[in-house]
Coordinates of C-alpha atoms in Angstrom, one line a residue:
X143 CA -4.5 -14.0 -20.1
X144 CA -1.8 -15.2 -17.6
X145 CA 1.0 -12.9 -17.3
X146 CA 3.3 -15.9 -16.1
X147 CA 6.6 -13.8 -18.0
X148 CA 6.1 -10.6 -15.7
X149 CA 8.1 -11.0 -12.8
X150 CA 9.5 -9.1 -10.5
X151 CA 13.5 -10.3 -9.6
X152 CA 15.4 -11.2 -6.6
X153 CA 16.6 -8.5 -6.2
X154 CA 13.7 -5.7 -7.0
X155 CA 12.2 -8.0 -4.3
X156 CA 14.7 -7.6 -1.7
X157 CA 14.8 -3.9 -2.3
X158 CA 10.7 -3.9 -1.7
X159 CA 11.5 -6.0 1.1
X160 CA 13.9 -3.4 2.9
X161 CA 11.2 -0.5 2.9
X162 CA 9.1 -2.7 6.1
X163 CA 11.9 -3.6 7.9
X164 CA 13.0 -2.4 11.2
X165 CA 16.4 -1.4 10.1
X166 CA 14.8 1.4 7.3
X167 CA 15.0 4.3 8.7
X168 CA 11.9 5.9 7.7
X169 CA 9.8 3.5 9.3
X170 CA 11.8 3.5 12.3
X171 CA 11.0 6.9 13.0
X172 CA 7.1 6.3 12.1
X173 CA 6.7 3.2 14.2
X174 CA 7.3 5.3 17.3
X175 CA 3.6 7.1 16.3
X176 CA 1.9 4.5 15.5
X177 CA 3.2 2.9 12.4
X178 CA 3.4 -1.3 12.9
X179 CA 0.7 -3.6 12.1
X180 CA -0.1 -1.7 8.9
X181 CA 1.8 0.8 7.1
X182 CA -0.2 2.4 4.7
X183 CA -1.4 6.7 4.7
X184 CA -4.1 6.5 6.5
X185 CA -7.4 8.5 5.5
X186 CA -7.8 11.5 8.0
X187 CA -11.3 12.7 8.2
X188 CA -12.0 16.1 9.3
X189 CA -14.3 14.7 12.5
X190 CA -11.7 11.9 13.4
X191 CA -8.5 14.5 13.4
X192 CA -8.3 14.7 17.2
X193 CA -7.4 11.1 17.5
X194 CA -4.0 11.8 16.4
X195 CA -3.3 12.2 19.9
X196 CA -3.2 8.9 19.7
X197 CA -1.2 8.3 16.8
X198 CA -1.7 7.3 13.4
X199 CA -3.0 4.0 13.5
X200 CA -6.6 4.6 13.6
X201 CA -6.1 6.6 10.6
X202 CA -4.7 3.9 8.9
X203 CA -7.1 1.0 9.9
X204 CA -9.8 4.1 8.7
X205 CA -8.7 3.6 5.2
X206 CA -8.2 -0.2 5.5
X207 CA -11.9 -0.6 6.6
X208 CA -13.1 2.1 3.7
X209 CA -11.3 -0.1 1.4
X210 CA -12.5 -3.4 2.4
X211 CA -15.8 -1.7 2.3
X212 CA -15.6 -1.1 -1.5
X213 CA -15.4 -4.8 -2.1
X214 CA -19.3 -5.5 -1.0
X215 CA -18.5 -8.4 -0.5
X216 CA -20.6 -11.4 1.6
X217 CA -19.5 -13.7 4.4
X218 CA -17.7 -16.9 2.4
X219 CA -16.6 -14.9 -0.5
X220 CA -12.9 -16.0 -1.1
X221 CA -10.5 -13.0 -0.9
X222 CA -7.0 -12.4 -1.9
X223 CA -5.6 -9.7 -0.5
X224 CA -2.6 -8.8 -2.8
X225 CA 0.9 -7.3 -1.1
X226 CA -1.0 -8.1 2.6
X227 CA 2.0 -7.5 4.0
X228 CA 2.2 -7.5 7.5
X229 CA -1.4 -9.1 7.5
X230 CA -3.2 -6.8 9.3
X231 CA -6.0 -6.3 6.5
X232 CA -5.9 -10.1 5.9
X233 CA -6.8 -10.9 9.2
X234 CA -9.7 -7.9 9.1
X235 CA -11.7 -9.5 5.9
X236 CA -11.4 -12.6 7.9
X237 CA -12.7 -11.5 10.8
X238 CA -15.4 -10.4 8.8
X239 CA -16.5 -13.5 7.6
X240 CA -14.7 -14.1 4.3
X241 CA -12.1 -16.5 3.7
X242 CA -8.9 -14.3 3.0
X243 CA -5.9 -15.3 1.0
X244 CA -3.2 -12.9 1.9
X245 CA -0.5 -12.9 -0.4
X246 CA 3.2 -11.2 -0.6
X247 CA 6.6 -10.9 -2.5
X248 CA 8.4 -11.0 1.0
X249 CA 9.1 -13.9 3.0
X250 CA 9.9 -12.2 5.6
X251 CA 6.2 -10.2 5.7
X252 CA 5.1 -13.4 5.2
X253 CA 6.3 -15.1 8.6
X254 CA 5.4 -11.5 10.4
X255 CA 1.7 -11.9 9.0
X256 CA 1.8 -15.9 10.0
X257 CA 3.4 -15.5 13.3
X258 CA 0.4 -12.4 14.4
X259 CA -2.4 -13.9 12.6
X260 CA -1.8 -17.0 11.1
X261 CA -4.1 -18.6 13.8
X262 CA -7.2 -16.8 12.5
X263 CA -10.2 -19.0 11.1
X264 CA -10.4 -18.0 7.7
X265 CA -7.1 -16.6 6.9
X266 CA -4.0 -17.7 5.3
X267 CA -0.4 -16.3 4.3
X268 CA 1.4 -16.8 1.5
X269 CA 4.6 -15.9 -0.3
X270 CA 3.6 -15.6 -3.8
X271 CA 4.2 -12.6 -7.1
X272 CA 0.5 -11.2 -7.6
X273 CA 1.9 -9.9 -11.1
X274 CA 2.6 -13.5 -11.9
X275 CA 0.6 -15.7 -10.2
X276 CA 1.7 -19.6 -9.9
X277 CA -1.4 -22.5 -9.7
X278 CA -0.7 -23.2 -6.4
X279 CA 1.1 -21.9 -3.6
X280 CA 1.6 -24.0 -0.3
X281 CA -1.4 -26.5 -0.8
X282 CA -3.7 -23.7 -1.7
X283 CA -4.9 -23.7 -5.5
X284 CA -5.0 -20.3 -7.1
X285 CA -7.6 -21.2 -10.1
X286 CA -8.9 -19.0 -12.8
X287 CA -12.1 -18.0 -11.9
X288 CA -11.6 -19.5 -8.0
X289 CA -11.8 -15.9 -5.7
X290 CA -15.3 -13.5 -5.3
X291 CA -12.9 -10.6 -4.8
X292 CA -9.4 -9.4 -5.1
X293 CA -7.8 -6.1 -2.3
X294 CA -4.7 -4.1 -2.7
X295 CA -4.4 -1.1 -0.6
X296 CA -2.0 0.6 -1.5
X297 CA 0.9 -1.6 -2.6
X298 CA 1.0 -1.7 -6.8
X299 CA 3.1 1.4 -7.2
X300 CA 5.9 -0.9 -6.0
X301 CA 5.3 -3.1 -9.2
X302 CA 6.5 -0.7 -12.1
X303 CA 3.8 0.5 -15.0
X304 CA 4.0 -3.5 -16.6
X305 CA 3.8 -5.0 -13.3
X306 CA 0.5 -2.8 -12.5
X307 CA -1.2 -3.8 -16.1
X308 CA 0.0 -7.3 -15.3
X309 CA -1.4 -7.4 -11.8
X310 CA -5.2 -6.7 -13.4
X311 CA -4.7 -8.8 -16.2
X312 CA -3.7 -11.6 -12.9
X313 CA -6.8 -10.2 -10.8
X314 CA -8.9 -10.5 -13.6
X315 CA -8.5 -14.2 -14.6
X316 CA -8.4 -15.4 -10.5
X317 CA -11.8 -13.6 -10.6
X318 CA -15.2 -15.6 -10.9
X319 CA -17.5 -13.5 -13.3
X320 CA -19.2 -11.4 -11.5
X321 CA -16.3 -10.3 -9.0
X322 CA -14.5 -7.3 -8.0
X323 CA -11.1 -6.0 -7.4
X324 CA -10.7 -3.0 -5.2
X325 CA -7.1 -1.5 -5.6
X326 CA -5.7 1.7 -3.8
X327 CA -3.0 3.1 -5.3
X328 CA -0.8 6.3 -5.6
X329 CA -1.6 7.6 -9.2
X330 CA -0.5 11.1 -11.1
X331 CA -3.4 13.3 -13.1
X332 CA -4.5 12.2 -16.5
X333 CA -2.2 12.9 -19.1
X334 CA 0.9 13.8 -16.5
X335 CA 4.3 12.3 -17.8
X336 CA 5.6 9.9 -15.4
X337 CA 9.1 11.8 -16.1
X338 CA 7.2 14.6 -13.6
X339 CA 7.3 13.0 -10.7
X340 CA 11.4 12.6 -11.0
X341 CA 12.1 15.7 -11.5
X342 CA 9.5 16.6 -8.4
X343 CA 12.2 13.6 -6.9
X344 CA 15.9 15.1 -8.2
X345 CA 17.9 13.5 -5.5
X346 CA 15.5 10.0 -5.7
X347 CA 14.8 10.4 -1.8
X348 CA 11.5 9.5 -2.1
X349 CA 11.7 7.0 -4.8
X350 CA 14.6 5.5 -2.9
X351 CA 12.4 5.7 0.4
X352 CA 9.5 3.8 -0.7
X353 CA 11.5 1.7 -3.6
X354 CA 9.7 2.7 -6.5
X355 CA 10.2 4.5 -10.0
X356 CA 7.2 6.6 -10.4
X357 CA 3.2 6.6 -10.5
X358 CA 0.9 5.5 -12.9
X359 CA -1.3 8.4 -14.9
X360 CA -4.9 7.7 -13.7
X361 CA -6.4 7.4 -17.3
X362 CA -3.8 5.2 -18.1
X363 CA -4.6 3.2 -15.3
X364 CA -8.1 3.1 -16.4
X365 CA -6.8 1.6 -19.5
X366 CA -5.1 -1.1 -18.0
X367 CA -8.1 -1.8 -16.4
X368 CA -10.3 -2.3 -19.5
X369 CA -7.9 -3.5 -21.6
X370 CA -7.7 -6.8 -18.6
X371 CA -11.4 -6.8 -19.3
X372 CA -12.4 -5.0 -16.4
X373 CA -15.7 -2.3 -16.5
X374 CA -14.8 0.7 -14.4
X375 CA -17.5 1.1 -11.8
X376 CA -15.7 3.6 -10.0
X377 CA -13.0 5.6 -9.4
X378 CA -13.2 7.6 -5.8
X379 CA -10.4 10.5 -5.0
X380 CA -9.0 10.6 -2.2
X381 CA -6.2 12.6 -2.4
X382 CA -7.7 15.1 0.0
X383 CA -8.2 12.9 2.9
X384 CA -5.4 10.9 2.4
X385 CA -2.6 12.5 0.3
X386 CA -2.8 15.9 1.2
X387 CA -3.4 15.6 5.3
X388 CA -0.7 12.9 5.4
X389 CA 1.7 14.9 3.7
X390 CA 0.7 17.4 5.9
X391 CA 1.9 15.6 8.9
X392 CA 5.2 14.5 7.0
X393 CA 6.1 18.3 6.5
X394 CA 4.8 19.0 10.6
X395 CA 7.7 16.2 11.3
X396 CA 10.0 17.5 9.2
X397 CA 9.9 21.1 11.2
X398 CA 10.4 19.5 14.1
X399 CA 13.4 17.0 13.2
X400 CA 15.2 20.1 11.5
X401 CA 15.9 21.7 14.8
X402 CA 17.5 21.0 17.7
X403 CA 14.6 21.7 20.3
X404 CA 12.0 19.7 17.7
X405 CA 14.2 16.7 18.1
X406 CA 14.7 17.3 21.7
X407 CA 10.9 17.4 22.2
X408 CA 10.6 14.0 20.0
X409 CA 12.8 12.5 22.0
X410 CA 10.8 13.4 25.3
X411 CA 7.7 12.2 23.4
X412 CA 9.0 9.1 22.0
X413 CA 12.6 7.7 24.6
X414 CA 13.4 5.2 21.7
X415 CA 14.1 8.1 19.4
X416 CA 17.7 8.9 21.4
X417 CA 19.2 6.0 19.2
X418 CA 19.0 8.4 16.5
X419 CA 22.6 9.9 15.8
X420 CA 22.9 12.9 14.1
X421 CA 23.3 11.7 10.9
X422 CA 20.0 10.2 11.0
X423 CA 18.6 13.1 11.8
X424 CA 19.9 14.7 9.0
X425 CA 18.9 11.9 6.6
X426 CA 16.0 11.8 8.1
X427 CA 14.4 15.3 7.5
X428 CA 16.1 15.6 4.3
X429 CA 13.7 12.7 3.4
X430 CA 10.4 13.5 5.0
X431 CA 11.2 17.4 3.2
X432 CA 11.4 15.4 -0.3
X433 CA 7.7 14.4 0.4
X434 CA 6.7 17.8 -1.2
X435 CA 7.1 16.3 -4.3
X436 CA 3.5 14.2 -3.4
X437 CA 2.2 17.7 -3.8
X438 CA 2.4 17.0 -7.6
X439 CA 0.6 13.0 -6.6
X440 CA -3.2 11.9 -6.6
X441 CA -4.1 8.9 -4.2
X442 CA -7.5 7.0 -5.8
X443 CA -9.6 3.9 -4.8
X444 CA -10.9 2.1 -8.1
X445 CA -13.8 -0.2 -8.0
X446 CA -13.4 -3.0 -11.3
X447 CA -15.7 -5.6 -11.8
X448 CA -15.0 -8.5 -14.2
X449 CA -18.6 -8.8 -16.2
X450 CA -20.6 -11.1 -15.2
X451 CA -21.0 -14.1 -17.8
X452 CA -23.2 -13.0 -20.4

């Protein structure tokens, strides 16, 4: 079934929107460690930890390629990749071999992703609501049954509890029987109130931070996902690797950014940190503190295949 009256509005859009631009301040302070192409948690395995020399970036592509992975999917299989944002794992499942359709609420992603990628055989950019799906979006049909595979890393726990249950009901009909959707997503421990994670949140820092309200229960997730008619082949925690080592590193920032000689040393680290007054500072690690309340958060990878026709 269609979900063509879930929507998300102008201005829940623009307030998405705002989180991945260069004005937020969050991201300003990432992007000087590696934070740009991609902007998701990253997946930190124990063997892989000394590359944070580096930065975080490989940590993120890690979870982007263990993602794509999940979809086992073959060279020619069409592909959305729902929320791509700035196109990054668009352009990887093209480069891979199968034709992606990246897809996002933001216009201005949209022309990021176009502008870095758009060039790629295989791979396409769209503006477009995954919870509410139109037929056709700049010359490309979007047909039930029409796509092998559907990918969100990472990106539904911007679309509220009836966005997410609209968003599978939406994967499940663009899927051919047979394919799979691979989604990545924040979620809190069966039977947790969602009312939890607010009062983990008092001051909204984090909600505000990332624009969203709160996380989706994992069995209730699950039952979004059969009710759209998907079977469950797997659900894969990775809270450990992910969550728990990338909050880590958010509370490692915050002890430095809460002093004068942490920032000092940031600034020698990073020169384009000395823009930051000292309001921003402040802001800044009173934010990346609020992150405890993840300490309360799951982070899952479910595998859902739509059943293949009988």
């Amino acid at each position: 079934m269609a979900s063509a009256d879930i929507t998300i509005d102008d201005d829940r859009a623009r307030e998405i929107a705002e989180v991945y631009t260069d004005n937020h301040l969050l991201l300003r302070f990432l992007s000087q460690f590696g934070w740009g192409d991609l902007v998701n948690i990253g997946y930190y395995a124990w063997p892989t930890l000394p590359a944070l020399a580096g930065g975080l970036a490989f940590f993120q592509r890690s979870l982007v390629n263990r993602s794509i992975g999940l979809l086992d999917a073959r060279p020619g299989d069409r592909v959305i990749d729902a929320s791509c944002g700035r196109g990054w794992s668009t352009a990887e499942l093209a480069a891979r071999g199968y034709r992606a359709v990246g897809l996002d609420l933001s216009p201005e992603q949209i022309e990021r992703a176009r502008r870095r990628f758009g060039s790629r055989p295989r791979a396409s950019f769209h503006v477009a609501d995954v919870t509410a799906l139109p037929a056709r979006v700049d010359g490309t049909e979007l047909r039930d049954g029409g796509f092998d595979r559907v990918h969100c890393l990472e990106a539904a726990f911007h679309y509220g509890s009836e966005g997410r249950r609209a968003f599978l009901e939406e994967s499940h009909r663009m899927l051919r029987p047979g394919g799979r959707l691979v989604l990545v997503d924040f979620t809190l421990p069966a039977g947790t109130d969602p009312a939890e994670f607010a009062a983990a949140d008092p001051r909204h820092l984090v909600r505000t931070a990332w624009s969203f309200d709160t996380f989706e229960p994992v069995d209730r997730y699950v039952r979004f996902a059969t009710d759209a008619g998907f079977t469950v082949r797997r659900v894969l925690d990775w809270s450990r690797p992910s969550l728990r080592r990338g909050t880590a590193l958010v509370q490692a920032a915050a002890a430095l950014t809460d002093s004068t000689a942490g920032r000092a040393a940031l600034c020698a680290a990073r020169p384009r940190l000395r823009a930051f007054t000292p309001d921003d500072w402040a802001h800044l690690t009173e934010v990346l503190r609020a992150h405890q309340a993840f300490e309360k958060v799951h982070y899952a990878a479910f595998v859902l295949d739509k059943p293949a026709a009988g």
